[in-house]
Amino acid sequence: MKKDTVYLTMLLDYYGDLLTDKQREYFDLHYNQDYTLAEIGEMNGISRQGVWEIVRRAEAAMRDIDARTGLVSRMRERREAVRTISETLTPLLGSEDAEAAAAARRALDALKVLDT
């Protein structure tokens, strides 16, 4: 579930401006600020079910947009590739071969730039 929450907050970062103000607000309150649906409903004078429908529609809209554009999916794939390469290069930093250690250090520094 945690991994899905991270994905959903990434969707909001990328596509939140395409939502209605209410969708963006409720989605943010629920996933980023950890309010329950009931708490959001109380704050806004609507039912828990009403909040759920707004959040669900926002999620569906952003998933649809990402399915069409692939921006968040590609970002996740890129970060995973960077993490894998980094894990492969890190042991080389302690290599007795100074040239290999220096090359690994340069490559890791370049990966840091890509992972931002």
Coordinates of C-alpha atoms in Angstrom, one line a residue:
M1 CA 0.0 0.0 0.0
K2 CA 2.8 2.4 0.8
K3 CA 4.3 2.1 -2.7
D4 CA 0.9 2.9 -4.2
T5 CA 0.6 6.0 -2.0
V6 CA 3.9 7.2 -3.2
Y7 CA 2.7 6.7 -6.8
L8 CA -0.5 8.6 -6.1
T9 CA 1.3 11.5 -4.6
M10 CA 3.6 11.6 -7.6
L11 CA 0.5 11.7 -9.8
L12 CA -0.7 14.7 -7.8
D13 CA 2.7 16.4 -8.3
Y14 CA 2.6 15.9 -12.0
Y15 CA -1.1 16.3 -12.8
G16 CA -2.7 18.0 -9.9
D17 CA -3.1 21.3 -11.8
L18 CA -5.4 19.4 -14.2
L19 CA -7.9 18.6 -11.4
T20 CA -10.6 20.8 -10.0
D21 CA -9.7 22.8 -6.9
K22 CA -11.9 20.5 -4.7
Q23 CA -10.4 17.3 -6.2
R24 CA -6.9 18.6 -5.7
E25 CA -7.6 19.8 -2.1
Y26 CA -9.3 16.6 -1.0
F27 CA -6.7 14.3 -2.6
D28 CA -3.9 16.3 -1.0
L29 CA -5.6 16.2 2.4
H30 CA -6.1 12.5 2.2
Y31 CA -2.8 11.2 0.7
N32 CA -0.3 13.9 1.6
Q33 CA -1.6 15.2 4.9
D34 CA -3.1 11.9 6.1
Y35 CA -6.6 13.1 6.9
T36 CA -9.3 10.4 7.0
L37 CA -12.2 10.7 4.6
A38 CA -14.5 11.3 7.6
E39 CA -12.3 14.2 8.8
I40 CA -12.2 15.8 5.4
G41 CA -16.0 15.4 5.2
E42 CA -16.5 17.1 8.6
M43 CA -14.2 20.0 7.6
N44 CA -16.2 20.6 4.4
G45 CA -19.7 19.7 5.5
I46 CA -20.1 16.6 3.2
S47 CA -20.3 12.9 3.8
R48 CA -17.4 10.5 4.0
Q49 CA -18.8 8.9 0.9
G50 CA -18.9 12.3 -0.9
V51 CA -15.3 12.8 -0.1
W52 CA -14.4 9.3 -1.3
E53 CA -16.2 9.9 -4.7
I54 CA -14.2 13.1 -5.2
V55 CA -10.9 11.5 -4.3
R56 CA -11.7 8.4 -6.4
R57 CA -12.5 10.5 -9.5
A58 CA -9.4 12.6 -9.0
E59 CA -7.3 9.4 -8.9
A60 CA -9.0 7.9 -11.9
A61 CA -8.5 11.1 -13.9
M62 CA -4.8 11.3 -13.0
R63 CA -4.2 7.5 -13.7
D64 CA -5.9 8.0 -17.1
I65 CA -3.7 11.0 -17.9
D66 CA -0.6 9.1 -16.9
A67 CA -1.7 6.1 -19.0
R68 CA -1.8 8.4 -21.9
T69 CA 1.4 10.4 -21.2
G70 CA 3.5 7.9 -19.2
L71 CA 5.4 10.7 -17.4
V72 CA 5.2 9.3 -13.9
S73 CA 5.7 5.8 -15.0
R74 CA 8.8 6.7 -16.9
M75 CA 10.1 8.7 -13.9
R76 CA 9.6 5.7 -11.7
E77 CA 11.4 3.4 -14.1
R78 CA 14.3 5.9 -14.5
R79 CA 14.7 6.2 -10.7
E80 CA 14.7 2.4 -10.3
A81 CA 17.4 2.1 -13.0
V82 CA 19.5 4.8 -11.3
R83 CA 19.1 3.0 -8.0
T84 CA 20.2 -0.4 -9.5
I85 CA 23.2 1.1 -11.3
S86 CA 24.2 2.9 -8.1
E87 CA 24.0 -0.3 -6.1
T88 CA 26.2 -2.0 -8.7
L89 CA 28.8 0.8 -8.7
T90 CA 29.0 1.5 -4.9
P91 CA 31.2 -1.6 -4.1
L92 CA 33.7 -0.4 -6.7
L93 CA 34.5 2.7 -4.6
G94 CA 36.5 0.6 -2.3
S95 CA 38.4 -1.1 -5.1
E96 CA 42.2 -1.4 -4.9
D97 CA 42.2 -0.4 -8.5
A98 CA 42.4 3.4 -8.2
E99 CA 41.2 3.9 -11.8
A100 CA 38.1 1.7 -11.3
A101 CA 37.3 3.5 -8.0
A102 CA 37.7 6.9 -9.7
A103 CA 35.5 5.9 -12.6
A104 CA 32.8 4.5 -10.2
R105 CA 32.9 7.8 -8.3
R106 CA 32.5 9.9 -11.5
A107 CA 29.6 7.6 -12.6
L108 CA 27.9 7.9 -9.2
D109 CA 28.2 11.7 -9.3
A110 CA 26.6 11.7 -12.7
L111 CA 23.8 9.5 -11.5
K112 CA 23.0 11.9 -8.6
V113 CA 22.3 14.6 -11.2
L114 CA 19.9 12.2 -13.0
D115 CA 18.1 11.2 -9.9
T116 CA 16.8 14.7 -9.0

